[in-house]
Amino acid sequence: MRESDTIDVGIDLGTTNSAIAVVEDGTVSVVKNNDGWDITPSAIWLPKPDTIHVGRRARSRVGFDPDNAAAEFKQEMGLADARKEFVSAGRSLTPQELSAEVLKSLRADAAHHCGAAPESAVITVPAAFTLNENKATTEAAELAGFGPSCPLVQEPTAAAFAYGFHDSSDRGYWMVFDFGGGTFDAAVVSKRDGDLRVLNHSGDRYLGGKLIDWALVERVLAPAASAELGLRDLRRDNPKWRAVLARLKEVAEEAKIQLSRSAQFEIQTELNDGRGGAWTFEYTLRRDQLDSIAEPFYVRAINLCRDGLTEASLKTDDIDRLLLVGGVTLSPGLRERLADPRHGLGIELDTSLDPTTVVARGAAIFASTIRRPRATPVAVAGEFVAELSYEPSVSTLTPTAAGRIIGSSTTDWTGYSVTLANPDGQPPFRSARIALNANGAFATEVDIDADRTSRFTVELTDDTGTRRKLTPDTLSFTYGIEFGGPRIAHSLGIQLADRSFAPMVRKGATLPTKARDYFRTSSELQRNDSDAVVRIPVVQGERSRGDRNREVGMLEIRPRDIRIDLPAGSEVEVAFEIDTSSLVTVVAVVPLVEAQFEAEINLDNVRPATVQALEVRLREVEDRFSSLTASALSPEAQRRLQKLDGENALQTVRDQVRMAKVDVGAAAAAEDRLRDLEAELDDIEDAAGLPALVRQLQGLIEEAAGLVEQSGSPADRQELTEARRRSQDAIDSGDAAAMRTQVERVGTLLVRLEQRSPDWPVKLFYGLIEVLPPSTQVNSLIREGKQAISARDTRLLDAVNQRLYRLMPQAEQEKFIGVVKA
Ligand code: ADP
Ligand code: MG
């Protein structure tokens, strides 16, 4: 491979399969592995402590040797406890380490192809990956021996790059439909005069071909095998049958793939009968059986595409082409459905590129637009160094090349000049002599070719006309696409003390980006209370409740980190910085503390919920669902409840919670789905509960109006008028969140009005004695207070109230201090 100034290597690090592609002289090619394949299964087999197999052989072990082989570890990237034990080798590896093995293997294939192992590569990640998962991917690249700067790019973006490169039309909208083994991603991209932009992402991180394989096992193959052997306990959550089920899943996948080419497939495999013997399992699977089992998964993907289009304010008619990506899109059943305007999307399908390698190709093309990180060499005596400045990927045929020449000592540049030459250009290009200015700098336009990379040599001549040695002395331009910049796939922000979400970087923001906002602590943090901690969860998502989004990290401020007590209401400044690879730094600063204190985000500590916690949440969701089903609902709530298709959704979650007992990845999947369901139920309950909320708000306003009448100041009057207006707006637009805000505001106003009313101490007294547990001290204070009331001694009553207040137990949860809006 010729020495190039751009990265030129792209890797699709997939859940099921990975691939590596390179760009050489403007042409992309997929690098074959040792088996002669374009794709390498993302699987690892460790038969002995220092023997690691990656790819096809490892993949075939996963079925019958799950103790020593692993696959699909990408779904556990970034999870703190997700280690895979390899029994024979006596080793355990993290998802990052496993992914690094896959990357090493691809890197070795590239070394074989190019003559040297690449120093860096562009690596793709799903659009749905959160920040901690991206970080884990970067760690895997470093473990695999790549240099520290491997840019990440989202898979749909890479796919669009691959298609964009081959497309001659100038403008339009495309939709990327990426159905892989583990995840589904959809993205709307626009191309305009060579400018490629991803407008919108949607997807499901756990929707993949794997679910189709398991559905085939659970609905067809396992029942058939059980019937043959008279078994009752051949289920996925039964560890006794783990190897048999893994094997069945493998044959299910093989059958599924074969059925893309033929109408039926004869399954035949040896299975362990659980009593030390083996039997041969045979089954004939037909394509129509597969299609009907796969249908719900296809429908879910299609619905996600429709939702994504709606979100981008587009219709299927607006989309010119549907770019098929991912192995599952090879299935004719899916293609037929997609092409159908009624049950599918009715967008013209583009199948011109191989869906299993298109992402790697696009990543390589993207890599050819990024300059390799290189330290500027130091000029040695008599030689010269160039600092070149140019954009390697351009949408003009006459780009500008500029630079500055540096010598080992101060040089008088009079009489020095450079010439840029591209002898392979069509026609060959040679610039005029460009004189260097007093600083040794130059700039000039060059002509490039439209259909290939144009590589220029910079020739330096001194004041005597002699050619001098210059490093580096090449630069290249590729005509084609300019990239509108990567965008963040989910809004990023923090969760406040009241559990609400404070987004700071909005979904769709172009990267790199920065955000800064100010908050206040919700209660006091005492330096000597070792249990107290200010916790600021960092979350990603679009829901208004923080805990309905995904937690990606945690900012913590502990007493040992501070030198003085932090009073409630102390200012906390939170600042985010996200780079183009979606890698994030978050810093919290507490200005009050003398030496500024910074809390670094910890992205490595995200753990999936425990199975017990998942079971509790599942029961809650089941209860909420059945009480909604049983009650009379508003038409809007009714419509949303129907759309939820609760029974099916619940069944999927139940299955996943069951699986979570044996599989960390399933726990994460179950938690994700539960969270979605919870949020959806929140919305339906909101829609159903609106009349009650409206009544509550109106009641509060009436009460406040009465008090304002009696004892309100002009300011109170004004506030009440304002609250009335806002509440009416909220009621008219049916905005539950706005109504809740007003309920809170009017509530605070009421408390303030009441505190001013003469009978407030009495109300407070009765309020306090209601919540305090009885004790001799409390009882004597109650007696004293009652005497003060009958004697109308407000001063004494105030004192009693204060003492009662001090007896209130410190609430357990107050140990966790959160932040509130400043
Ligand atoms: P990933 O992006 O998860 O690494 P791929 O894009 O390689 O995955 O797709 C893998 C999935 O595609 C697997 O579920 C596999 O069974 C499925 N698949 C591969 N080839 C075919 C085919 N010819 N027909 C149907 N499904 C296929
Ligand atoms: Mg993929």
Short mmCIF file of C-alpha atoms in Angstrom, two decimals, residues 69-386:
data_model
loop_
_atom_site.label_atom_id
_atom_site.label_comp_id
_atom_site.label_asym_id
_atom_site.label_seq_id
_atom_site.Cartn_x
_atom_site.Cartn_y
_atom_site.Cartn_z
CA ALA A 69 -16.33 -19.87 23.54
CA ALA A 70 -18.13 -16.52 23.40
CA ALA A 71 -20.11 -14.47 20.88
CA GLU A 72 -22.39 -11.41 20.85
CA PHE A 73 -20.29 -9.68 23.50
CA LYS A 74 -20.85 -6.35 21.77
CA GLN A 75 -24.23 -6.19 23.53
CA GLU A 76 -22.42 -6.05 26.86
CA MET A 77 -19.88 -3.38 25.92
CA GLY A 78 -19.43 -0.82 28.66
CA LEU A 79 -21.21 -2.84 31.37
CA ALA A 80 -19.13 -3.01 34.53
CA ASP A 81 -19.60 -6.65 35.54
CA ALA A 82 -19.88 -8.32 32.17
CA ARG A 83 -16.94 -10.71 32.23
CA LYS A 84 -16.95 -13.95 30.32
CA GLU A 85 -15.36 -16.93 32.08
CA PHE A 86 -13.40 -19.35 29.92
CA VAL A 87 -13.35 -22.56 31.91
CA SER A 88 -10.52 -24.58 30.33
CA ALA A 89 -8.24 -21.60 29.99
CA GLY A 90 -9.06 -20.43 33.52
CA ARG A 91 -9.31 -16.86 32.29
CA SER A 92 -12.03 -14.28 32.26
CA LEU A 93 -12.25 -11.49 29.70
CA THR A 94 -14.25 -8.27 29.55
CA PRO A 95 -16.33 -7.38 26.46
CA GLN A 96 -13.63 -4.82 25.63
CA GLU A 97 -10.92 -7.49 25.74
CA LEU A 98 -13.02 -9.85 23.63
CA SER A 99 -13.68 -7.12 21.07
CA ALA A 100 -9.97 -6.30 21.07
CA GLU A 101 -9.26 -9.90 19.98
CA VAL A 102 -11.60 -9.47 17.02
CA LEU A 103 -9.92 -6.16 16.14
CA LYS A 104 -6.45 -7.75 16.40
CA SER A 105 -7.50 -10.47 14.01
CA LEU A 106 -8.84 -7.93 11.48
CA ARG A 107 -5.73 -5.82 11.90
CA ALA A 108 -3.57 -8.85 11.12
CA ASP A 109 -5.61 -9.50 7.95
CA ALA A 110 -5.03 -5.89 6.90
CA ALA A 111 -1.31 -6.22 7.66
CA HIS A 112 -1.20 -9.25 5.37
CA HIS A 113 -3.00 -7.32 2.64
CA CYS A 114 -1.13 -4.01 2.94
CA GLY A 115 2.29 -5.13 4.09
CA ALA A 116 2.13 -3.41 7.48
CA ALA A 117 -0.35 -3.34 10.34
CA PRO A 118 -2.42 -0.12 10.21
CA GLU A 119 -1.70 2.38 12.98
CA SER A 120 -5.25 3.63 13.11
CA ALA A 121 -8.67 2.85 11.69
CA VAL A 122 -12.16 4.29 11.70
CA ILE A 123 -14.37 1.97 13.77
CA THR A 124 -18.14 1.94 13.48
CA VAL A 125 -20.60 1.89 16.38
CA PRO A 126 -24.42 1.58 16.38
CA ALA A 127 -26.26 4.88 16.37
CA ALA A 128 -27.92 3.71 19.56
CA PHE A 129 -24.64 3.33 21.45
CA THR A 130 -24.49 5.54 24.52
CA LEU A 131 -21.35 7.34 25.63
CA ASN A 132 -20.02 4.64 27.91
CA GLU A 133 -20.36 2.08 25.11
CA ASN A 134 -18.43 4.31 22.71
CA LYS A 135 -15.73 4.70 25.30
CA ALA A 136 -15.51 0.92 25.71
CA THR A 137 -15.10 0.60 21.92
CA THR A 138 -12.19 3.03 21.95
CA GLU A 139 -10.60 1.02 24.76
CA ALA A 140 -10.93 -2.14 22.69
CA ALA A 141 -9.10 -0.41 19.81
CA GLU A 142 -6.24 0.55 22.09
CA LEU A 143 -6.04 -2.96 23.52
CA ALA A 144 -5.81 -4.24 19.94
CA GLY A 145 -2.68 -2.20 19.39
CA PHE A 146 -4.13 0.67 17.41
CA GLY A 147 -2.78 4.13 18.16
CA PRO A 148 -4.73 6.30 20.58
CA SER A 149 -6.83 8.06 17.97
CA CYS A 150 -9.24 5.73 16.25
CA PRO A 151 -12.22 7.87 15.19
CA LEU A 152 -15.65 6.31 15.73
CA VAL A 153 -18.44 6.75 13.21
CA GLN A 154 -22.02 5.58 13.44
CA GLU A 155 -22.94 2.55 11.38
CA PRO A 156 -25.78 4.17 9.35
CA THR A 157 -23.52 7.09 8.53
CA ALA A 158 -20.87 4.70 7.28
CA ALA A 159 -23.42 2.83 5.18
CA ALA A 160 -24.61 6.08 3.62
CA PHE A 161 -21.01 6.97 2.86
CA ALA A 162 -20.58 3.71 0.99
CA TYR A 163 -23.71 4.30 -1.09
CA GLY A 164 -23.02 8.02 -1.48
CA PHE A 165 -19.65 7.34 -2.95
CA HIS A 166 -21.07 5.33 -5.80
CA ASP A 167 -24.00 7.55 -6.49
CA SER A 168 -23.92 10.15 -9.21
CA SER A 169 -27.21 11.90 -8.49
CA ASP A 170 -26.83 15.14 -6.65
CA ARG A 171 -29.54 15.48 -4.08
CA GLY A 172 -32.15 13.50 -2.28
CA TYR A 173 -33.21 11.71 0.91
CA TRP A 174 -32.30 8.16 1.67
CA MET A 175 -33.19 5.87 4.50
CA VAL A 176 -30.68 3.39 5.89
CA PHE A 177 -32.32 0.16 7.05
CA ASP A 178 -29.76 -1.83 9.04
CA PHE A 179 -31.04 -5.15 10.39
CA GLY A 180 -28.09 -7.02 11.89
CA GLY A 181 -27.69 -9.96 14.22
CA GLY A 182 -28.14 -7.99 17.41
CA THR A 183 -29.42 -4.51 16.67
CA PHE A 184 -31.69 -2.63 14.33
CA ASP A 185 -30.88 0.89 13.19
CA ALA A 186 -32.74 3.20 10.86
CA ALA A 187 -31.51 6.60 9.74
CA VAL A 188 -32.67 9.29 7.36
CA VAL A 189 -29.80 10.87 5.44
CA SER A 190 -29.79 13.73 3.01
CA LYS A 191 -27.33 14.35 0.23
CA ARG A 192 -27.12 17.75 -1.36
CA ASP A 193 -24.39 18.77 -3.78
CA GLY A 194 -21.95 16.38 -2.23
CA ASP A 195 -22.86 17.22 1.36
CA LEU A 196 -23.97 14.15 3.30
CA ARG A 197 -25.99 14.60 6.49
CA VAL A 198 -27.69 12.21 8.88
CA LEU A 199 -30.98 13.87 9.74
CA ASN A 200 -32.48 11.41 12.16
CA HIS A 201 -31.79 8.08 13.87
CA SER A 202 -34.20 5.57 15.28
CA GLY A 203 -33.73 1.97 16.22
CA ASP A 204 -33.87 -0.79 18.76
CA ARG A 205 -30.65 -1.94 20.28
CA TYR A 206 -31.93 -5.42 20.94
CA LEU A 207 -33.83 -6.14 17.75
CA GLY A 208 -31.76 -8.44 15.58
CA GLY A 209 -31.60 -11.70 13.67
CA LYS A 210 -30.71 -13.40 16.95
CA LEU A 211 -34.32 -12.91 18.12
CA ILE A 212 -35.59 -14.63 14.99
CA ASP A 213 -33.23 -17.56 15.65
CA TRP A 214 -34.43 -17.90 19.24
CA ALA A 215 -38.07 -17.60 18.19
CA LEU A 216 -37.50 -20.47 15.76
CA VAL A 217 -35.95 -22.51 18.58
CA GLU A 218 -38.63 -21.74 21.15
CA ARG A 219 -41.69 -22.03 18.93
CA VAL A 220 -40.65 -24.76 16.49
CA LEU A 221 -37.44 -26.66 17.14
CA ALA A 222 -37.45 -27.07 20.94
CA PRO A 223 -41.12 -28.18 21.00
CA ALA A 224 -40.37 -30.68 18.21
CA ALA A 225 -37.30 -31.99 20.03
CA SER A 226 -39.17 -32.18 23.36
CA ALA A 227 -41.99 -34.11 21.77
CA GLU A 228 -39.54 -36.59 20.25
CA LEU A 229 -37.75 -37.27 23.53
CA GLY A 230 -40.74 -36.80 25.83
CA LEU A 231 -39.07 -33.92 27.71
CA ARG A 232 -40.90 -31.29 29.66
CA ASP A 233 -38.06 -29.08 30.82
CA LEU A 234 -36.28 -28.18 27.56
CA ARG A 235 -36.41 -24.46 28.17
CA ARG A 236 -33.92 -21.64 27.70
CA ASP A 237 -33.67 -20.77 31.38
CA ASN A 238 -32.82 -24.35 32.36
CA PRO A 239 -29.01 -24.57 32.67
CA LYS A 240 -29.14 -28.35 32.15
CA TRP A 241 -30.05 -27.83 28.48
CA ARG A 242 -27.81 -24.89 27.77
CA ALA A 243 -25.59 -26.72 25.26
CA VAL A 244 -28.55 -28.36 23.47
CA LEU A 245 -30.36 -25.04 23.12
CA ALA A 246 -27.24 -23.27 21.93
CA ARG A 247 -26.83 -25.97 19.30
CA LEU A 248 -30.48 -25.64 18.25
CA LYS A 249 -30.03 -21.90 17.93
CA GLU A 250 -27.07 -22.48 15.68
CA VAL A 251 -29.01 -24.79 13.37
CA ALA A 252 -31.96 -22.41 13.44
CA GLU A 253 -29.70 -19.66 12.15
CA GLU A 254 -28.23 -21.90 9.48
CA ALA A 255 -31.73 -22.86 8.33
CA LYS A 256 -32.82 -19.23 8.31
CA ILE A 257 -29.87 -18.27 6.11
CA GLN A 258 -30.42 -21.20 3.74
CA LEU A 259 -34.11 -20.31 3.43
CA SER A 260 -33.08 -17.04 1.79
CA ARG A 261 -32.18 -19.15 -1.20
CA SER A 262 -34.53 -22.11 -1.09
CA ALA A 263 -38.12 -22.76 -0.09
CA GLN A 264 -37.30 -25.44 2.49
CA PHE A 265 -34.36 -26.76 4.45
CA GLU A 266 -33.69 -30.11 6.09
CA ILE A 267 -32.26 -29.64 9.57
CA GLN A 268 -30.19 -32.54 10.84
CA THR A 269 -28.02 -32.40 13.93
CA GLU A 270 -26.66 -34.53 16.77
CA LEU A 271 -28.02 -33.53 20.16
CA ASN A 272 -27.12 -34.63 23.66
CA ASP A 273 -30.14 -36.31 25.27
CA GLY A 274 -29.21 -35.22 28.79
CA ARG A 275 -28.68 -38.81 29.94
CA GLY A 276 -25.21 -39.22 28.51
CA GLY A 277 -26.45 -40.38 25.10
CA ALA A 278 -26.95 -38.58 21.81
CA TRP A 279 -29.68 -38.58 19.23
CA THR A 280 -30.10 -37.21 15.75
CA PHE A 281 -32.66 -34.47 15.47
CA GLU A 282 -34.27 -33.99 12.08
CA TYR A 283 -36.75 -31.34 11.01
CA THR A 284 -37.84 -29.83 7.71
CA LEU A 285 -38.33 -26.09 7.97
CA ARG A 286 -40.26 -24.19 5.28
CA ARG A 287 -39.82 -20.58 4.25
CA ASP A 288 -43.44 -19.70 5.03
CA GLN A 289 -42.95 -21.00 8.60
CA LEU A 290 -39.88 -18.80 8.97
CA ASP A 291 -41.66 -15.78 7.50
CA SER A 292 -44.56 -16.06 9.90
CA ILE A 293 -42.23 -16.42 12.91
CA ALA A 294 -40.07 -13.51 11.77
CA GLU A 295 -43.03 -11.29 10.95
CA PRO A 296 -43.41 -9.52 14.33
CA PHE A 297 -39.74 -8.59 14.23
CA TYR A 298 -40.03 -7.21 10.70
CA VAL A 299 -43.14 -5.26 11.71
CA ARG A 300 -41.33 -3.74 14.66
CA ALA A 301 -38.49 -2.59 12.41
CA ILE A 302 -40.92 -1.10 9.89
CA ASN A 303 -42.81 0.74 12.65
CA LEU A 304 -39.54 2.17 13.94
CA CYS A 305 -38.80 3.48 10.43
CA ARG A 306 -42.22 5.10 10.26
CA ASP A 307 -41.71 6.70 13.68
CA GLY A 308 -38.30 7.99 12.56
CA LEU A 309 -39.82 9.52 9.44
CA THR A 310 -42.60 11.19 11.42
CA GLU A 311 -40.02 12.60 13.81
CA ALA A 312 -38.11 14.08 10.85
CA SER A 313 -41.42 15.44 9.42
CA LEU A 314 -41.03 13.26 6.34
CA LYS A 315 -43.25 10.74 4.58
CA THR A 316 -42.25 7.53 2.82
CA ASP A 317 -42.87 9.34 -0.50
CA ASP A 318 -40.11 11.81 0.33
CA ILE A 319 -37.49 9.05 0.50
CA ASP A 320 -35.81 8.17 -2.78
CA ARG A 321 -34.21 4.94 -1.76
CA LEU A 322 -34.07 2.46 1.09
CA LEU A 323 -30.48 1.29 1.56
CA LEU A 324 -30.43 -2.29 2.81
CA VAL A 325 -27.75 -3.05 5.36
CA GLY A 326 -27.15 -6.06 7.65
CA GLY A 327 -27.40 -9.80 7.04
CA VAL A 328 -31.11 -10.07 7.80
CA THR A 329 -31.95 -7.86 4.80
CA LEU A 330 -30.80 -10.73 2.57
CA SER A 331 -34.05 -12.49 3.44
CA PRO A 332 -36.59 -12.42 0.58
CA GLY A 333 -39.50 -12.40 3.06
CA LEU A 334 -38.27 -9.14 4.55
CA ARG A 335 -37.55 -7.58 1.15
CA GLU A 336 -41.04 -8.40 -0.12
CA ARG A 337 -42.63 -6.86 2.93
CA LEU A 338 -40.46 -3.73 2.79
CA ALA A 339 -41.35 -3.11 -0.85
CA ASP A 340 -45.07 -3.37 -0.09
CA PRO A 341 -46.52 0.15 0.41
CA ARG A 342 -49.29 -1.05 2.74
CA HIS A 343 -47.54 -3.49 5.07
CA GLY A 344 -44.02 -2.28 4.50
CA LEU A 345 -42.58 1.05 3.51
CA GLY A 346 -43.08 1.09 -0.25
CA ILE A 347 -39.74 2.84 -0.78
CA GLU A 348 -37.59 1.67 -3.67
CA LEU A 349 -35.00 -0.81 -2.35
CA ASP A 350 -31.33 -0.34 -3.06
CA THR A 351 -29.51 -3.64 -2.89
CA SER A 352 -26.55 -2.74 -5.07
CA LEU A 353 -23.94 -3.22 -2.33
CA ASP A 354 -23.39 -6.36 -0.27
CA PRO A 355 -25.32 -5.64 2.96
CA THR A 356 -22.81 -7.50 5.13
CA THR A 357 -19.76 -5.44 4.12
CA VAL A 358 -21.27 -2.08 3.22
CA VAL A 359 -20.62 -0.63 6.69
CA ALA A 360 -16.91 -1.53 6.60
CA ARG A 361 -16.65 -0.08 3.08
CA GLY A 362 -18.26 3.16 4.17
CA ALA A 363 -16.01 3.33 7.23
CA ALA A 364 -12.96 3.02 4.96
CA ILE A 365 -14.25 5.76 2.66
CA PHE A 366 -14.86 7.93 5.70
CA ALA A 367 -11.32 7.07 6.88
CA SER A 368 -9.95 8.28 3.55
CA THR A 369 -11.31 11.74 4.39
CA ILE A 370 -9.51 11.95 7.74
CA ARG A 371 -5.84 12.87 7.95
CA ARG A 372 -3.65 10.56 9.95
CA PRO A 373 -2.52 12.00 13.25
CA ARG A 374 1.20 12.60 12.81
CA ALA A 375 3.71 14.47 14.89
CA THR A 376 5.49 17.20 12.92
CA PRO A 377 9.08 16.02 12.49
CA VAL A 378 11.91 18.26 13.62
CA ALA A 379 14.06 19.60 10.78
CA VAL A 380 17.65 18.41 10.83
CA ALA A 381 20.48 20.59 9.50
CA GLY A 382 20.24 21.19 5.78
CA GLU A 383 16.73 19.64 5.52
CA PHE A 384 13.24 21.10 5.68
CA VAL A 385 9.92 20.18 7.25
CA ALA A 386 6.45 21.08 5.92
#
